[in-house]
Coordinates of C-alpha atoms in Angstrom, one line a residue:
Chain A
X1 CA -15.6 41.3 -19.5
X2 CA -18.0 41.4 -16.1
X3 CA -16.9 37.6 -16.0
X4 CA -13.3 38.3 -16.4
X5 CA -12.5 40.5 -14.1
X6 CA -14.6 38.9 -11.4
X7 CA -12.5 36.5 -12.3
X8 CA -9.0 38.3 -11.6
X9 CA -10.8 40.0 -8.8
X10 CA -11.0 36.2 -6.6
X11 CA -8.2 34.7 -8.5
X12 CA -5.8 36.9 -6.4
X13 CA -7.9 36.6 -3.5
X14 CA -6.8 33.0 -4.4
X15 CA -3.0 33.7 -4.6
X16 CA -2.7 35.6 -2.6
X17 CA -2.9 32.9 0.3
X18 CA -0.9 31.1 -2.0
X19 CA 1.2 33.6 -1.5
X20 CA 1.6 33.7 2.7
X21 CA 2.0 30.0 2.6
X22 CA 4.7 29.7 -0.2
X23 CA 6.6 32.7 1.9
X24 CA 6.5 29.9 4.9
X25 CA 8.0 27.1 2.1
X26 CA 10.8 29.9 0.9
X27 CA 11.6 31.0 5.0
X28 CA 11.8 27.4 5.9
X29 CA 14.1 26.5 2.6
X30 CA 16.4 29.4 2.1
X31 CA 17.5 28.2 5.7
X32 CA 17.9 24.9 6.1
X33 CA 17.2 22.9 2.9
X34 CA 13.8 21.1 4.4
X35 CA 10.8 21.3 2.1
X36 CA 7.5 20.5 4.2
X37 CA 5.2 18.7 3.1
X38 CA 3.1 19.4 6.3
X39 CA 2.5 22.3 5.1
X40 CA -1.2 21.9 4.8
X41 CA -2.1 19.5 7.6
X42 CA 0.2 22.6 9.2
X43 CA -2.5 25.8 8.5
X44 CA -5.6 23.1 9.8
X45 CA -4.3 22.6 12.7
X46 CA -4.4 26.7 12.8
X47 CA -7.4 27.1 11.6
X48 CA -9.6 24.6 14.0
X49 CA -7.7 26.0 17.3
X50 CA -8.7 29.1 16.6
X51 CA -12.5 27.7 15.2
X52 CA -12.2 25.8 18.9
X53 CA -11.2 29.2 20.2
X54 CA -13.7 31.5 19.5
X55 CA -17.5 28.9 19.5
X56 CA -15.5 26.3 22.0
X57 CA -14.2 28.6 24.3
X58 CA -16.2 31.8 23.8
X59 CA -13.5 34.2 23.1
X60 CA -14.0 36.9 20.9
X61 CA -12.9 36.5 17.8
X62 CA -9.1 39.5 18.1
X63 CA -8.0 37.8 21.1
X64 CA -8.1 34.1 19.4
X65 CA -6.8 35.6 16.3
X66 CA -4.1 36.5 18.5
X67 CA -4.7 33.3 20.4
X68 CA -3.6 31.0 17.6
X69 CA -1.2 32.4 16.0
X70 CA 0.6 32.7 19.8
X71 CA 0.4 28.9 19.8
X72 CA 1.1 27.6 16.0
X73 CA 4.8 29.4 16.8
X74 CA 4.0 27.8 20.0
X75 CA 3.9 24.3 17.9
X76 CA 6.2 25.8 15.1
X77 CA 9.1 25.7 18.3
X78 CA 7.8 22.2 19.7
X79 CA 8.1 21.0 16.0
X80 CA 11.7 22.5 15.9
X81 CA 13.2 20.9 19.1
X82 CA 11.0 16.9 18.6
X83 CA 11.7 16.6 15.9
X84 CA 12.9 18.8 12.5
X85 CA 16.4 19.9 14.8
X86 CA 17.5 16.0 14.6
X87 CA 17.2 16.2 10.6
X88 CA 20.7 17.3 9.9
X89 CA 23.0 15.3 8.4
X90 CA 19.8 12.8 7.7
X91 CA 19.3 11.7 3.5
X92 CA 16.5 12.9 1.3
X93 CA 14.3 10.8 2.3
X94 CA 14.2 11.1 6.4
X95 CA 13.8 15.6 5.9
X96 CA 11.1 13.7 3.7
X97 CA 9.5 11.1 5.5
X98 CA 10.0 13.8 8.8
X99 CA 7.5 16.2 7.1
X100 CA 5.6 13.6 5.7
X101 CA 5.4 12.0 9.2
X102 CA 4.5 15.1 10.6
X103 CA 2.0 15.5 8.4
X104 CA -0.4 12.0 8.4
X105 CA 0.7 13.0 12.5
X106 CA -1.4 16.3 12.8
X107 CA -4.7 15.1 10.1
X108 CA -4.6 12.6 13.0
X109 CA -5.0 14.1 16.0
X110 CA -7.2 17.5 14.5
X111 CA -10.1 14.1 13.1
X112 CA -9.7 13.0 17.3
X113 CA -10.4 16.0 18.6
X114 CA -13.3 17.6 16.1
X115 CA -13.8 14.8 13.9
X116 CA -14.6 14.1 9.9
X117 CA -17.1 16.8 9.5
X118 CA -17.6 19.7 7.7
X119 CA -18.0 23.1 10.0
X120 CA -19.4 26.8 9.1
X121 CA -16.9 29.4 10.8
X122 CA -17.3 33.6 10.7
X123 CA -14.6 35.0 10.9
X124 CA -15.1 37.7 9.6
X125 CA -19.3 40.4 8.7
X126 CA -19.2 39.0 4.8
X127 CA -20.4 41.8 3.0
X128 CA -21.1 42.1 -0.9
X129 CA -20.1 45.7 -2.2
X130 CA -21.2 47.1 -5.7
X131 CA -18.9 49.3 -8.0
X132 CA -20.8 49.3 -11.0
X133 CA -21.9 45.4 -13.1
X134 CA -18.8 44.2 -9.9
X135 CA -19.6 41.9 -7.5
X136 CA -16.9 42.6 -4.4
X137 CA -17.5 40.8 -0.6
X138 CA -16.6 43.4 2.4
X139 CA -14.8 40.0 3.7
X140 CA -12.6 39.6 0.4
X141 CA -11.5 43.0 0.8
X142 CA -10.2 43.4 4.6
X143 CA -8.0 39.7 3.9
X144 CA -6.5 41.1 1.4
X145 CA -5.2 44.0 3.0
X146 CA -3.9 41.4 5.9
X147 CA -2.2 39.2 3.4
X148 CA -0.3 42.1 1.5
X149 CA 0.7 43.4 5.5
X150 CA 1.7 39.9 6.6
X151 CA 4.0 39.6 3.0
X152 CA 5.1 42.8 4.0
X153 CA 5.7 42.3 6.9
X154 CA 8.6 39.0 6.2
X155 CA 9.1 40.4 3.3
X156 CA 11.0 43.8 5.4
X157 CA 12.3 41.9 7.6
X158 CA 14.7 39.8 5.4
X159 CA 15.5 42.9 3.8
X160 CA 15.7 44.9 6.3
X161 CA 16.9 42.6 10.3
X162 CA 19.9 41.2 11.4
X163 CA 18.3 38.5 11.9
X164 CA 17.0 38.2 8.2
X165 CA 20.3 38.4 7.1
X166 CA 21.2 36.2 9.1
X167 CA 18.6 33.3 7.9
X168 CA 19.7 34.8 4.6
X169 CA 23.3 34.4 5.4
X170 CA 23.0 30.4 7.0
X171 CA 20.4 29.5 3.7
X172 CA 23.4 30.3 1.9
X173 CA 26.4 28.2 3.6
X174 CA 25.5 26.8 7.6
X175 CA 29.2 26.6 7.6
X176 CA 31.0 30.2 6.9
X177 CA 27.5 31.7 8.9
X178 CA 29.0 29.6 11.6
X179 CA 32.3 30.9 11.4
X180 CA 30.9 34.7 10.6
X181 CA 28.3 34.0 14.7
X182 CA 25.1 33.3 13.0
X183 CA 23.5 31.1 15.7
X184 CA 21.7 28.6 13.6
X185 CA 19.8 27.4 16.5
X186 CA 18.3 30.8 17.1
X187 CA 17.5 30.6 12.7
X188 CA 16.4 27.0 12.5
X189 CA 14.2 28.3 15.6
X190 CA 12.6 31.8 14.3
X191 CA 12.1 29.8 10.2
X192 CA 9.5 27.6 11.8
X193 CA 7.4 30.3 14.1
X194 CA 7.2 31.6 10.4
X195 CA 6.7 28.2 9.1
X196 CA 3.9 27.7 11.6
X197 CA 2.5 31.4 12.0
X198 CA 2.4 31.9 7.8
X199 CA 0.6 28.0 7.9
X200 CA -1.6 29.5 10.1
X201 CA -2.6 33.0 8.2
X202 CA -3.2 30.5 5.0
X203 CA -5.4 27.5 6.5
X204 CA -7.1 31.2 8.6
X205 CA -8.0 32.9 5.3
X206 CA -9.0 30.0 3.7
X207 CA -11.4 28.9 5.7
X208 CA -13.2 32.1 6.5
X209 CA -14.0 32.2 3.7
X210 CA -14.5 29.0 1.6
X211 CA -15.4 27.4 5.5
X212 CA -14.3 24.9 7.4
X213 CA -13.2 21.6 6.1
X214 CA -10.8 19.1 6.1
X215 CA -10.0 19.7 2.5
X216 CA -8.5 23.2 2.9
X217 CA -5.0 20.9 4.0
X218 CA -4.5 20.1 0.5
X219 CA -3.7 24.4 -0.4
X220 CA 0.1 23.3 1.9
X221 CA 1.0 20.5 -2.1
X222 CA -0.5 23.6 -4.2
X223 CA 1.8 25.8 -2.7
X224 CA 4.5 23.7 -4.4
X225 CA 3.8 25.0 -7.0
X226 CA 4.6 28.4 -6.5
X227 CA 7.2 28.6 -4.8
X228 CA 8.2 26.2 -8.1
X229 CA 7.2 28.8 -10.3
X230 CA 9.4 31.7 -8.0
X231 CA 12.3 29.9 -7.4
X232 CA 12.5 27.9 -3.9
X233 CA 14.7 31.0 -2.7
X234 CA 13.1 33.9 -4.2
X235 CA 10.7 35.6 -1.7
X236 CA 10.0 38.5 -4.1
X237 CA 9.1 35.2 -6.4
X238 CA 7.4 33.1 -3.5
X239 CA 4.7 36.2 -4.2
X240 CA 4.8 37.2 -7.8
X241 CA 3.9 33.2 -8.3
X242 CA 1.2 33.1 -5.2
X243 CA -0.9 35.6 -7.0
X244 CA -0.2 34.3 -11.1
X245 CA -1.0 31.3 -9.8
X246 CA -4.2 31.9 -8.2
X247 CA -5.3 34.4 -11.1
X248 CA -4.1 31.9 -13.2
X249 CA -5.8 29.1 -11.9
X250 CA -9.0 30.8 -11.7
X251 CA -8.5 31.6 -15.2
X252 CA -8.9 28.1 -16.8
X253 CA -11.6 26.4 -13.8
X254 CA -13.7 29.9 -15.5
X255 CA -12.8 29.0 -18.5
X256 CA -12.3 25.5 -18.8
X257 CA -14.4 24.1 -16.2
X258 CA -17.6 23.1 -18.3
X259 CA -15.1 21.3 -20.9
X260 CA -14.1 18.9 -18.7
X261 CA -17.1 18.5 -16.4
X262 CA -15.1 20.5 -13.4
X263 CA -12.0 20.2 -10.8
X264 CA -10.0 21.6 -12.4
X265 CA -9.4 23.7 -10.7
X266 CA -7.5 20.9 -8.3
X267 CA -5.5 19.7 -11.0
X268 CA -4.4 22.6 -12.2
X269 CA -0.9 24.0 -10.1
X270 CA 0.0 20.3 -10.4
X271 CA 0.9 20.1 -14.3
X272 CA 1.9 23.8 -14.4
X273 CA 4.4 22.3 -11.6
X274 CA 5.0 19.0 -13.5
X275 CA 5.6 21.9 -17.0
X276 CA 8.1 23.2 -14.5
X277 CA 9.8 20.5 -13.4
X278 CA 9.9 19.6 -17.1
X279 CA 11.3 23.3 -18.6
X280 CA 12.4 25.4 -15.7
X281 CA 13.4 23.5 -12.7
X282 CA 14.6 26.8 -11.0
X283 CA 11.5 28.8 -11.2
X284 CA 11.5 32.9 -12.5
X285 CA 13.7 33.8 -9.8
X286 CA 16.0 31.3 -7.8
X287 CA 19.2 30.7 -8.4
X288 CA 20.6 28.0 -10.9
X289 CA 23.0 25.4 -8.6
X290 CA 25.8 24.2 -10.2
X291 CA 27.0 20.3 -8.8
X292 CA 30.7 18.9 -8.1
X293 CA 31.2 16.0 -7.0
Chain B
X1 CA 28.7 -10.5 8.6
X2 CA 28.9 -14.9 7.4
X3 CA 27.8 -17.0 9.5
X4 CA 30.3 -20.1 11.6
X5 CA 32.8 -21.6 8.6
X6 CA 31.3 -20.4 5.3
X7 CA 33.6 -18.5 3.4
X8 CA 33.1 -16.6 -0.4
X9 CA 36.4 -18.5 -1.7
X10 CA 33.7 -17.4 -5.4
X11 CA 32.3 -15.4 -6.8
X12 CA 29.0 -17.2 -7.0
X13 CA 29.6 -18.1 -3.8
X14 CA 30.1 -14.3 -2.9
X15 CA 26.3 -14.2 -4.1
X16 CA 24.3 -15.9 -3.5
X17 CA 21.6 -16.4 -1.3
X18 CA 20.6 -19.2 0.3
X19 CA 24.4 -20.8 1.7
X20 CA 23.6 -23.3 4.8
X21 CA 22.2 -26.1 5.1
X22 CA 19.8 -24.6 7.9
X23 CA 19.0 -21.9 5.5
X24 CA 17.9 -24.3 2.5
X25 CA 15.2 -26.3 5.8
X26 CA 14.5 -22.8 6.6
X27 CA 13.5 -21.7 3.2
X28 CA 11.8 -25.0 1.8
X29 CA 10.1 -25.2 5.1
X30 CA 9.1 -21.4 5.3
X31 CA 7.5 -21.9 0.9
X32 CA 5.9 -25.1 2.3
X33 CA 4.5 -23.2 5.4
X34 CA 3.1 -20.0 2.5
X35 CA 1.8 -23.1 0.8
X36 CA -0.2 -25.1 3.2
X37 CA -0.9 -21.3 5.1
X38 CA -3.7 -21.2 4.0
X39 CA -5.3 -24.9 5.2
X40 CA -5.9 -24.5 7.7
X41 CA -5.7 -20.0 8.9
X42 CA -9.6 -19.0 8.8
X43 CA -10.4 -16.3 6.3
X44 CA -10.3 -12.8 8.6
X45 CA -6.5 -13.5 9.1
X46 CA -6.1 -15.1 5.2
X47 CA -7.8 -11.4 4.7
X48 CA -5.0 -9.9 6.4
X49 CA -2.8 -11.2 4.9
X50 CA -4.5 -11.1 1.2
X51 CA -3.6 -7.8 1.2
X52 CA -0.5 -7.7 3.3
X53 CA 1.0 -9.1 0.5
X54 CA -0.1 -6.8 -2.0
X55 CA 0.9 -4.1 -0.2
X56 CA 3.6 -5.3 0.0
X57 CA 4.5 -6.2 -3.0
X58 CA 3.7 -2.3 -4.1
X59 CA 6.5 -1.8 -1.6
X60 CA 9.6 -4.2 -2.3
X61 CA 8.1 -2.2 -6.5
X62 CA 9.2 0.9 -4.2
X63 CA 12.3 -0.5 -2.9
X64 CA 13.6 -0.3 -6.7
X65 CA 13.1 3.3 -6.8
X66 CA 14.3 4.8 -3.0
X67 CA 15.5 1.4 -1.5
X68 CA 18.2 1.0 -4.9
X69 CA 18.4 3.9 -7.0
X70 CA 17.9 6.5 -4.3
X71 CA 14.9 8.3 -6.5
X72 CA 12.3 10.0 -4.1
X73 CA 8.4 7.7 -6.1
X74 CA 5.5 9.4 -3.8
X75 CA 2.6 8.3 -6.4
X76 CA 2.9 4.2 -6.6
X77 CA -0.7 4.0 -5.7
X78 CA -1.1 6.1 -8.6
X79 CA 1.0 3.2 -10.5
X80 CA -1.4 0.8 -8.1
X81 CA -4.6 2.1 -9.9
X82 CA -3.3 2.5 -13.1
X83 CA -2.8 -1.2 -12.7
X84 CA -5.8 -2.1 -11.9
X85 CA -7.9 0.2 -13.9
X86 CA -5.7 -1.9 -17.1
X87 CA -6.8 -5.1 -15.8
X88 CA -10.2 -5.0 -14.8
X89 CA -10.4 -3.4 -18.8
X90 CA -9.1 -5.8 -20.3
X91 CA -10.3 -8.3 -19.0
X92 CA -13.9 -7.2 -18.2
X93 CA -14.5 -5.7 -21.5
X94 CA -11.5 -8.2 -24.0
X95 CA -12.5 -10.7 -21.6
X96 CA -8.8 -11.7 -22.7
X97 CA -7.0 -14.0 -20.2
X98 CA -6.0 -13.5 -16.4
X99 CA -2.6 -13.4 -16.7
X100 CA -2.6 -11.5 -20.0
X101 CA -4.0 -9.2 -18.1
X102 CA -1.7 -9.3 -14.7
X103 CA 1.2 -9.1 -17.2
X104 CA -0.3 -5.9 -18.9
X105 CA -1.3 -4.5 -15.8
X106 CA 2.4 -4.3 -14.2
X107 CA 3.2 -3.0 -18.8
X108 CA 1.1 0.2 -18.7
X109 CA 1.6 1.2 -15.3
X110 CA 5.6 0.3 -15.7
X111 CA 4.9 3.1 -19.1
X112 CA 3.1 5.4 -16.8
X113 CA 5.9 5.4 -14.4
X114 CA 8.6 5.7 -17.1
X115 CA 6.5 9.1 -17.7
X116 CA 6.3 10.2 -15.1
X117 CA 9.1 9.3 -13.5
X118 CA 10.9 11.4 -16.9
X119 CA 11.4 14.3 -14.8
X120 CA 14.2 12.4 -13.2
X121 CA 16.0 12.5 -15.8
X122 CA 17.2 16.1 -14.9
X123 CA 16.2 16.9 -11.4
X124 CA 16.3 14.5 -7.7
X125 CA 15.9 15.5 -4.4
X126 CA 12.6 17.5 -4.0
X127 CA 12.6 18.4 -6.8
X128 CA 12.1 15.1 -7.7
X129 CA 8.9 14.3 -4.9
X130 CA 7.6 16.9 -6.1
X131 CA 7.1 15.5 -9.4
X132 CA 5.8 12.3 -8.3
X133 CA 3.3 14.4 -5.8
X134 CA 1.6 15.6 -9.4
X135 CA 1.9 12.5 -10.6
X136 CA 0.0 11.4 -8.0
X137 CA -2.9 13.8 -8.1
X138 CA -3.0 13.9 -12.4
X139 CA -3.5 10.5 -13.5
X140 CA -6.0 10.4 -10.8
X141 CA -8.0 12.9 -11.7
X142 CA -8.0 12.0 -15.2
X143 CA -9.0 8.6 -13.5
X144 CA -11.6 10.6 -12.5
X145 CA -12.9 12.4 -15.4
X146 CA -13.3 9.2 -18.3
X147 CA -16.4 7.6 -16.8
X148 CA -16.7 6.4 -20.2
X149 CA -13.3 4.6 -19.4
X150 CA -13.8 3.8 -15.8
X151 CA -16.8 5.0 -14.4
X152 CA -15.8 8.5 -13.1
X153 CA -16.2 9.1 -9.5
X154 CA -18.8 5.9 -9.7
X155 CA -16.2 3.2 -9.9
X156 CA -16.7 0.0 -11.7
X157 CA -16.7 -4.0 -11.0
X158 CA -14.3 -6.2 -11.2
X159 CA -13.8 -10.0 -12.3
X160 CA -13.3 -12.2 -10.4
X161 CA -10.5 -14.0 -11.8
X162 CA -10.4 -18.0 -13.5
X163 CA -8.3 -19.4 -16.3
X164 CA -7.2 -23.4 -16.7
X165 CA -11.3 -23.6 -15.5
X166 CA -10.5 -22.4 -12.8
X167 CA -13.1 -20.2 -10.9
X168 CA -11.3 -17.5 -8.4
X169 CA -13.3 -16.7 -5.2
X170 CA -13.0 -17.3 -2.5
X171 CA -10.8 -16.2 -0.2
X172 CA -8.5 -19.1 -0.2
X173 CA -8.5 -19.3 -3.3
X174 CA -7.5 -15.8 -3.9
X175 CA -4.3 -17.0 -1.6
X176 CA -3.2 -19.3 -3.1
X177 CA -2.8 -16.5 -7.2
X178 CA -1.5 -13.8 -4.7
X179 CA 1.2 -15.5 -2.6
X180 CA 2.6 -17.6 -5.0
X181 CA 3.2 -13.7 -6.8
X182 CA 4.3 -12.4 -3.7
X183 CA 6.8 -14.4 -3.5
X184 CA 8.2 -14.7 -6.7
X185 CA 8.1 -10.9 -7.3
X186 CA 10.5 -10.8 -4.3
X187 CA 13.1 -13.5 -5.4
X188 CA 12.7 -10.9 -8.6
X189 CA 13.8 -8.8 -6.7
X190 CA 16.4 -9.9 -4.3
X191 CA 17.2 -10.8 -8.3
X192 CA 17.8 -7.4 -9.3
X193 CA 19.9 -7.0 -6.3
X194 CA 23.0 -9.0 -7.2
X195 CA 22.7 -7.7 -10.3
X196 CA 24.6 -5.9 -12.5
X197 CA 21.7 -3.5 -13.2
X198 CA 21.0 -3.4 -9.4
X199 CA 24.5 -2.8 -8.4
X200 CA 24.6 0.5 -11.3
X201 CA 21.1 1.7 -9.9
X202 CA 22.9 2.5 -6.1
X203 CA 25.6 3.6 -7.7
X204 CA 23.5 6.2 -8.9
X205 CA 22.4 6.4 -5.5
X206 CA 25.3 6.4 -4.3
X207 CA 26.7 10.1 -6.8
X208 CA 24.7 9.5 -9.4
X209 CA 27.3 12.5 -11.4
X210 CA 30.8 9.7 -9.5
X211 CA 28.1 6.8 -11.8
X212 CA 28.7 8.6 -14.8
X213 CA 31.6 9.2 -14.6
X214 CA 32.9 5.2 -13.7
X215 CA 30.6 4.3 -17.0
X216 CA 27.3 3.9 -15.4
X217 CA 24.8 6.1 -17.4
X218 CA 22.4 8.1 -15.5
X219 CA 19.1 9.0 -17.2
X220 CA 18.8 5.7 -18.7
X221 CA 18.6 3.8 -15.4
X222 CA 16.8 6.0 -13.9
X223 CA 14.0 5.7 -16.2
X224 CA 14.4 1.5 -15.5
X225 CA 13.7 2.2 -11.8
X226 CA 10.6 4.4 -11.9
X227 CA 9.8 1.3 -14.2
X228 CA 10.0 -1.7 -12.5
X229 CA 9.1 0.2 -9.9
X230 CA 5.7 1.1 -11.3
X231 CA 5.5 -2.6 -13.1
X232 CA 5.2 -4.0 -9.5
X233 CA 2.8 -1.8 -8.1
X234 CA 0.7 -2.6 -11.0
X235 CA 0.6 -6.3 -10.7
X236 CA -0.1 -5.0 -7.2
X237 CA -2.5 -3.0 -7.9
X238 CA -4.7 -5.6 -10.9
X239 CA -4.1 -8.8 -7.8
X240 CA -6.1 -5.9 -5.3
X241 CA -8.3 -4.4 -8.0
X242 CA -10.2 -9.2 -8.7
X243 CA -9.8 -9.6 -5.1
X244 CA -11.7 -6.2 -3.8
X245 CA -13.8 -6.9 -6.5
X246 CA -14.5 -2.7 -7.4
X247 CA -12.5 0.4 -8.4
X248 CA -12.7 3.7 -6.9
X249 CA -10.2 6.5 -7.4
X250 CA -11.0 7.3 -4.2
X251 CA -9.2 3.6 -3.4
X252 CA -5.6 4.8 -4.4
X253 CA -5.0 8.6 -2.5
X254 CA -1.9 10.5 -2.4
X255 CA -2.3 9.7 1.3
X256 CA -2.1 5.2 0.5
X257 CA 1.3 6.4 -0.8
X258 CA 2.4 7.5 1.8
X259 CA 1.9 4.9 3.7
X260 CA 4.0 2.8 1.1
X261 CA 7.7 5.8 2.3
X262 CA 5.8 4.6 4.7
X263 CA 6.6 1.4 5.3
X264 CA 9.9 1.7 3.6
X265 CA 11.3 3.9 6.3
X266 CA 10.2 2.0 9.0
X267 CA 11.7 -1.5 7.8
X268 CA 15.3 0.2 6.1
X269 CA 16.2 1.4 2.4
X270 CA 17.9 -1.4 0.8
X271 CA 17.3 -4.2 1.0
X272 CA 15.2 -7.3 0.5
X273 CA 14.8 -8.0 3.9
X274 CA 13.5 -3.5 4.6
X275 CA 10.0 -4.1 2.9
X276 CA 8.8 -7.2 4.9
X277 CA 9.5 -6.1 8.1
X278 CA 8.0 -2.6 7.5
X279 CA 5.4 -4.1 6.0
X280 CA 4.6 -6.7 9.2
X281 CA 4.6 -4.4 11.1
X282 CA 2.8 -1.2 10.1
X283 CA 0.4 -3.7 8.9
X284 CA -0.1 -5.4 11.6
X285 CA 0.4 -2.4 13.8
X286 CA -3.1 -1.1 11.6
X287 CA -4.6 -4.9 11.9
X288 CA -4.1 -3.9 15.6
X289 CA -5.2 -0.2 16.2
X290 CA -8.4 -1.3 14.4
X291 CA -8.3 -3.9 16.8
X292 CA -9.1 -1.4 20.0
X293 CA -10.9 1.2 18.0
X294 CA -14.5 -0.2 19.4
X295 CA -12.5 0.3 23.1
X296 CA -11.5 3.5 22.1
X297 CA -14.0 4.8 20.9
X298 CA -15.6 5.4 24.0
X299 CA -13.9 7.7 24.9
X300 CA -14.1 9.9 22.8
X301 CA -17.9 10.5 21.8
X302 CA -19.1 11.9 18.4
X303 CA -16.6 10.7 16.5
X304 CA -17.0 6.0 16.8
X305 CA -17.3 7.0 12.5
X306 CA -13.0 7.3 12.4
X307 CA -12.0 6.6 15.2
X308 CA -10.1 4.0 13.9
X309 CA -8.9 6.0 10.6
X310 CA -7.8 9.3 13.2
X311 CA -6.1 6.9 15.1
X312 CA -4.1 4.4 12.6
X313 CA -3.1 8.1 10.9
X314 CA -2.0 9.3 14.6
X315 CA 0.0 5.8 15.3
X316 CA 1.2 5.8 11.3
X317 CA 2.7 9.3 11.8
X318 CA 4.1 8.9 15.1
X319 CA 5.8 5.8 14.2
X320 CA 8.1 7.2 10.9
X321 CA 8.4 9.8 12.1
X322 CA 9.7 8.5 15.7
X323 CA 12.4 5.6 13.3
X324 CA 13.5 9.0 11.6
X325 CA 14.4 10.5 14.8
X326 CA 16.2 7.1 16.0
X327 CA 16.3 4.7 13.4
X328 CA 16.7 6.2 10.7
X329 CA 16.9 2.7 8.6
X330 CA 15.1 0.9 9.6
X331 CA 14.2 -2.0 11.0
X332 CA 16.1 -3.9 8.5
X333 CA 19.3 -2.8 10.6
X334 CA 17.8 -4.0 14.1
X335 CA 17.7 -7.0 12.4
X336 CA 21.4 -7.3 11.1
X337 CA 23.2 -6.2 14.1
X338 CA 20.8 -9.0 16.2
X339 CA 22.3 -11.2 13.5
X340 CA 25.7 -10.4 13.8
X341 CA 25.4 -10.3 17.3
X342 CA 24.3 -14.4 17.8
X343 CA 26.8 -15.1 14.9
X344 CA 29.3 -14.8 17.5
X345 CA 27.8 -15.3 20.3
X346 CA 30.5 -16.2 22.6
X347 CA 32.7 -13.0 21.7
X348 CA 31.9 -9.3 20.8
X349 CA 33.5 -9.0 17.3

């Protein structure tokens, strides 16, 4: 039983990371109907920037964290102005190839700057807490609170502010939104900033928990399963599905790994993704699109 | 734009590949060049050309599903893995003749393409991109976790091909195996584009609902496109496996699949020349990066081992992004413009 509860807890942790990353993907998809294949690479870049700020520039953790988030916002603006803005009216494969090319570019940059070797990365004090039979690390609890904070902030932003309303309007119909006075350029810019900041947050948390490794960019692709499960255009869906996929993945890995020789967690989100696409492509909370010529 | 003095008076003339005497002489000259080339080129250059030809087959396959049929497929290298492993197992364990293995590789890979392409019947766009992405990871994971069949993460040895008493063991001999197969695949690809099936693919690409109204069944044709695309990948994978002589699941990563789509985007989709231009351009660029990376290593001390991987990815990403921004129709479009220009030369139109 303790094993089960520990799995659930660490599943929640993974799920919260998925939720933050999926949030960024959904925000971009909602406002510009582009799916960002470079999400994991943005997370990777953010984590390495923070690592450089702490270990190479010698900043304190608080300053380094805020500097990293600011820098990632700047990167988001740059990507919007330089690349994504040109995608209006282009076929879908262009949008896909653009973000895939961006992913390769970012990987190359990180590899050139920091090399491929994994590094240890201490963001928060690690201390184990014992609650009855359970073992929980303090790190996990801090990060979980942080994640819930980010998720709540983005959720409230979309529900309560004018800009959030404008972004939701833009996601419905670009022309109609423009006609009612929404500045689409600002919407796209803001969407890209949200994308980069959420990706960086996700990257920081993964690297804080598991160490800084080149493979953390894989999580950007795994988050696709999450947004599909939640529905590509639902923020609440992204959060619920993120937690769900995280917990299920950890449970599947915990109970199935001994039978197939490990590695279930690597593949689990993709299996979910494929099954979902065949059964219910619009997800739990997404809109069902009706198509006309 | 046709060459001066060439008119299409019949349908056969309209779809003809070779139209003038100059075309014929250029074609024959090119085939002779390809067949004689291995005699005169050094092993280093031939090695590059062999890989280029194999890549070209995979990219041609990708063009069937992306360029002709408008479906997104991001799992080409996983389908290559299926073909490679099938051929290696059939050839090594069962001792079937090489060409039977080659065909079986294409077939098995095609079936995998059929299975993982089946979501295309219901979904399209980004959803389909994600489904094929999942296929990439699932196929490689299965290969990794069936060590009794595939050797798992240890990889497996692949026998050198031989047929009719000829053993293919040198780079030059491999060129004589790979080049003719590549030429045949290019011809078949071109033929597909001008057949009824190819036109049906294009109708689905342009608007699948309209295609259905005109009597082109989208589901069957989408599945066929996935099958054919994966068939090409299987052939390429088989040639690759026997050429390298060693198979490993990590040789067929997501990055390789993305590179193939990149070749296609840079070259231009929906034509036969597009994949050829794209593969030529990006492979020669990669080789150039490989050539200058020792020089670069001096300015980035501490990562001499991965300098090539890093700079190749950087440049690949940059080129693809620039092409999407400035020339989304690829090199082939520029080539067509150039052809129109020189055919009209003294006049502007």
